[in-house]
Coordinates of C-alpha atoms in Angstrom, one line a residue:
M283 CA 128.0 -2.9 -31.8
R284 CA 130.2 -6.1 -34.2
S285 CA 128.7 -8.0 -36.7
I286 CA 128.7 -11.0 -38.1
D287 CA 126.4 -12.7 -40.9
L288 CA 126.9 -15.8 -40.9
E289 CA 125.9 -15.8 -45.2
K290 CA 129.9 -14.7 -45.0
T291 CA 131.8 -15.5 -41.9
P292 CA 131.9 -18.9 -41.0
L293 CA 130.3 -20.4 -37.4
R294 CA 133.9 -21.4 -37.2
E295 CA 135.2 -18.4 -37.0
L296 CA 133.0 -16.8 -35.4
N297 CA 133.1 -18.8 -31.5
E298 CA 136.3 -18.3 -32.3
S299 CA 136.5 -15.0 -32.2
L300 CA 133.6 -14.7 -29.0
H301 CA 136.7 -16.9 -27.5
Q302 CA 139.7 -14.8 -27.4
L303 CA 137.0 -12.6 -26.0
K304 CA 138.3 -11.6 -21.5
D305 CA 137.1 -9.7 -19.2
G306 CA 137.3 -6.0 -19.8
T307 CA 136.5 -6.4 -23.0
N308 CA 135.3 -3.3 -25.1
E309 CA 133.0 -5.7 -27.5
T310 CA 130.8 -6.0 -25.3
E311 CA 127.3 -5.6 -27.8
W312 CA 127.7 -8.9 -31.2
E313 CA 125.4 -9.3 -33.5
V314 CA 125.0 -12.6 -35.0
L315 CA 123.2 -12.1 -39.1
N316 CA 121.2 -15.5 -40.9
P317 CA 121.9 -18.2 -38.4
R318 CA 119.6 -20.2 -40.3
G319 CA 119.1 -22.8 -37.5
Q320 CA 123.1 -23.8 -37.6
H321 CA 124.7 -26.1 -34.8
A322 CA 127.3 -24.8 -31.7
V323 CA 125.9 -20.9 -32.5
A324 CA 128.0 -18.4 -29.5
V325 CA 128.8 -21.8 -27.5
G326 CA 131.6 -21.7 -24.8
I327 CA 131.7 -18.1 -24.4
D328 CA 133.1 -17.1 -20.6
A329 CA 133.5 -13.0 -21.3
P330 CA 130.5 -10.5 -20.1
V331 CA 128.9 -9.8 -22.8
T332 CA 125.7 -9.9 -24.7
V333 CA 125.4 -11.7 -28.0
T334 CA 121.8 -11.1 -30.2
I335 CA 121.2 -13.9 -32.5
R336 CA 118.8 -13.1 -35.3
G337 CA 116.9 -16.4 -36.2
P338 CA 116.7 -19.3 -35.2
V339 CA 119.4 -21.9 -34.3
G340 CA 120.1 -25.3 -33.9
Y341 CA 121.4 -28.0 -31.1
Y342 CA 123.2 -26.9 -28.2
C343 CA 123.0 -22.6 -29.0
A344 CA 124.8 -21.2 -26.0
G345 CA 126.2 -24.5 -24.3
M346 CA 128.4 -24.3 -22.0
N347 CA 127.9 -20.2 -21.3
K348 CA 129.4 -18.5 -18.8
Q349 CA 129.2 -14.4 -17.7
A350 CA 127.7 -14.4 -21.5
T351 CA 124.4 -12.6 -22.2
V352 CA 122.6 -15.1 -25.3
V353 CA 119.8 -13.9 -26.4
V354 CA 117.6 -15.4 -29.8
H355 CA 115.2 -14.0 -31.4
G356 CA 114.0 -17.8 -32.6
S357 CA 113.4 -21.2 -31.7
A358 CA 116.5 -23.2 -30.8
G359 CA 117.7 -26.9 -31.1
P360 CA 117.8 -29.4 -28.5
G361 CA 120.3 -28.8 -25.8
T362 CA 120.2 -24.9 -25.7
A363 CA 122.3 -23.5 -22.5
E364 CA 123.9 -27.1 -22.3
N365 CA 125.9 -27.6 -18.9
M366 CA 125.5 -23.5 -18.7
M367 CA 127.5 -22.1 -16.1
S368 CA 126.1 -18.4 -15.7
G369 CA 125.1 -15.8 -17.1
K370 CA 122.2 -15.6 -18.9
V371 CA 119.7 -17.4 -21.9
I372 CA 117.2 -16.1 -23.6
V373 CA 115.3 -17.9 -26.2
K374 CA 111.8 -15.4 -27.5
G375 CA 110.4 -18.6 -29.3
D376 CA 110.0 -22.3 -28.3
A377 CA 113.0 -24.9 -27.6
S378 CA 113.3 -28.1 -28.7
Q379 CA 113.6 -31.2 -25.8
Y380 CA 116.5 -31.4 -23.0
A381 CA 117.0 -27.0 -22.7
G382 CA 118.9 -26.5 -20.2
A383 CA 120.6 -29.7 -19.7
T384 CA 122.9 -30.1 -17.0
G385 CA 123.3 -26.7 -16.2
R386 CA 125.0 -25.4 -13.3
G387 CA 124.1 -21.4 -12.6
G388 CA 122.9 -18.4 -14.2
L389 CA 119.2 -17.8 -15.9
L390 CA 117.2 -19.8 -18.3
L391 CA 114.8 -18.7 -19.4
I392 CA 112.2 -19.6 -23.1
E393 CA 109.5 -16.9 -23.6
G394 CA 107.6 -19.3 -25.9
N395 CA 107.2 -23.8 -25.2
A396 CA 110.4 -26.4 -23.7
S397 CA 109.9 -30.0 -25.3
S398 CA 111.1 -33.2 -23.1
R399 CA 112.9 -33.3 -21.1
C400 CA 113.9 -29.6 -20.0
G401 CA 115.9 -28.7 -17.1
I402 CA 117.2 -33.1 -17.3
S403 CA 120.1 -33.7 -14.4
M404 CA 120.2 -29.7 -13.4
K405 CA 122.5 -28.4 -11.0
G406 CA 122.1 -25.7 -10.4
I407 CA 120.9 -23.8 -13.2
D408 CA 117.1 -21.4 -12.7
I409 CA 115.7 -22.1 -16.0
V410 CA 111.9 -20.1 -16.2
V411 CA 109.9 -21.2 -18.9
K412 CA 106.9 -18.9 -20.2
G413 CA 105.1 -21.7 -22.1
N414 CA 104.3 -25.3 -21.0
I415 CA 106.8 -28.1 -20.7
G416 CA 107.5 -31.6 -22.8
H417 CA 107.2 -35.2 -20.8
M418 CA 110.5 -36.5 -18.7
S419 CA 111.4 -32.3 -17.7
A420 CA 113.4 -31.7 -14.6
F421 CA 114.2 -35.9 -14.5
M422 CA 117.0 -36.6 -11.5
A423 CA 117.3 -32.4 -11.6
Q424 CA 119.7 -32.5 -8.8
T425 CA 119.6 -28.5 -7.6
G426 CA 118.7 -25.0 -8.8
N427 CA 114.9 -24.2 -10.0
L428 CA 112.6 -25.0 -12.7
V429 CA 109.6 -22.4 -13.2
V430 CA 107.3 -23.1 -15.4
L431 CA 104.0 -20.4 -16.1
G432 CA 102.3 -22.6 -18.5
D433 CA 101.4 -26.8 -18.2
A434 CA 103.7 -30.0 -17.2
G435 CA 103.4 -33.3 -19.7
D436 CA 104.7 -36.9 -18.2
A437 CA 106.5 -37.8 -15.1
L438 CA 107.4 -35.0 -14.6
G439 CA 110.6 -34.6 -11.6
D440 CA 110.7 -38.0 -12.0
S441 CA 113.7 -39.6 -9.8
I442 CA 114.2 -36.5 -8.7
Y443 CA 116.5 -35.4 -6.0
E444 CA 116.6 -31.7 -4.4
A445 CA 115.8 -29.0 -7.2
R446 CA 112.9 -27.1 -6.2
L447 CA 109.5 -27.0 -9.3
F448 CA 106.7 -24.6 -9.6
V449 CA 104.6 -24.9 -12.0
R450 CA 101.5 -22.8 -12.7
G451 CA 99.5 -24.7 -15.1
S452 CA 98.7 -28.4 -14.7
V453 CA 100.7 -31.6 -14.0
K454 CA 99.8 -34.3 -16.0
S455 CA 102.1 -36.6 -13.9
L456 CA 105.2 -37.1 -11.5
G457 CA 107.7 -38.5 -11.8
A458 CA 108.9 -41.5 -9.2
D459 CA 109.6 -39.8 -5.9
C460 CA 107.9 -36.7 -6.8
I461 CA 105.2 -35.1 -4.6
E462 CA 103.7 -31.5 -4.1
K463 CA 105.6 -30.1 -1.4
E464 CA 104.5 -27.6 0.7
M465 CA 104.5 -23.4 -0.6
R466 CA 106.4 -22.0 2.9
T467 CA 107.6 -18.3 2.9
E468 CA 110.6 -18.9 1.5
H469 CA 109.5 -20.6 -1.4
H470 CA 106.8 -17.6 -2.2
D471 CA 110.1 -14.9 -2.2
A472 CA 112.4 -17.9 -3.5
L473 CA 109.7 -17.4 -6.6
S474 CA 108.6 -14.3 -6.6
A475 CA 113.2 -13.3 -6.6
L476 CA 112.7 -15.7 -9.9
L477 CA 109.8 -14.2 -11.5
K478 CA 111.3 -10.7 -10.8
K479 CA 114.9 -11.8 -12.3
A480 CA 113.4 -12.8 -15.4
G481 CA 111.5 -10.1 -15.8
V482 CA 107.9 -12.1 -15.5
N483 CA 105.7 -9.4 -14.0
G484 CA 101.8 -9.6 -13.1
V485 CA 101.7 -13.0 -11.5
K486 CA 100.7 -14.0 -8.7
T487 CA 103.2 -16.9 -6.7
S488 CA 99.3 -18.2 -4.5
E489 CA 98.8 -19.7 -8.3
F490 CA 102.2 -21.8 -8.7
K491 CA 102.4 -25.5 -6.7
R492 CA 106.1 -26.7 -5.7
Y493 CA 107.2 -29.6 -6.3
G494 CA 109.8 -31.8 -5.3
S495 CA 111.6 -35.3 -3.9
A496 CA 109.9 -37.3 -1.6
R497 CA 113.6 -38.6 -1.3
K498 CA 112.3 -42.1 -1.3
L499 CA 114.7 -43.0 -3.6
Y500 CA 118.3 -42.4 -2.1
N501 CA 120.0 -42.1 1.1
F502 CA 119.0 -38.3 2.1
N503 CA 120.9 -37.1 4.9
I504 CA 119.7 -33.0 5.8
D505 CA 123.4 -32.5 7.1
N506 CA 123.9 -32.4 3.6
A507 CA 121.8 -30.7 2.2
D508 CA 124.3 -29.0 0.7
A509 CA 126.6 -31.4 -0.9
Y510 CA 123.1 -32.8 -2.6

């Protein structure tokens, strides 16, 4: 394992080293010490490596992630895993606003709570939050899945497109064009797979409600569903 102490090594040097990694690298295990809430830690990685961050981080941690697994042992500031493409980002604590924003792929797992606008404009990412989420989450969410084991705040799924929202707890209010939808067999199966992928055990899919678009705010054509 390669260990980088940010009290001794500049953050720019850490990110430059991570950006140089390619498929097939032998340096697959990284540890970051003393992040002290610094911003843009471990951004733009494009290699199948694991980066373990020992402490809280600021905004945009693990942004634009591809292939890598980034684990934050602490809280994370705004924009965690923003524009994520693939791989996995795990936050052991709470995440601030717009976690997973515009994410296109991969899995974002938040073991604590997420603040407002979680999953805003998500475009294919899977987000699992073990705690609660704040207001305006999944605003203009296009595709992907947002799974919440706790409660959701005001205006969930406002102006949503074709993303799927699964909430186990209560929802304070739904946003424009977002409605509760039937949990069919394929949704139970998809949710079960997501929970398993996130390492969530002992939770029944029957405890969740599904929410999605009423398809009244945009021109929806079922023949073009894959394009939304």
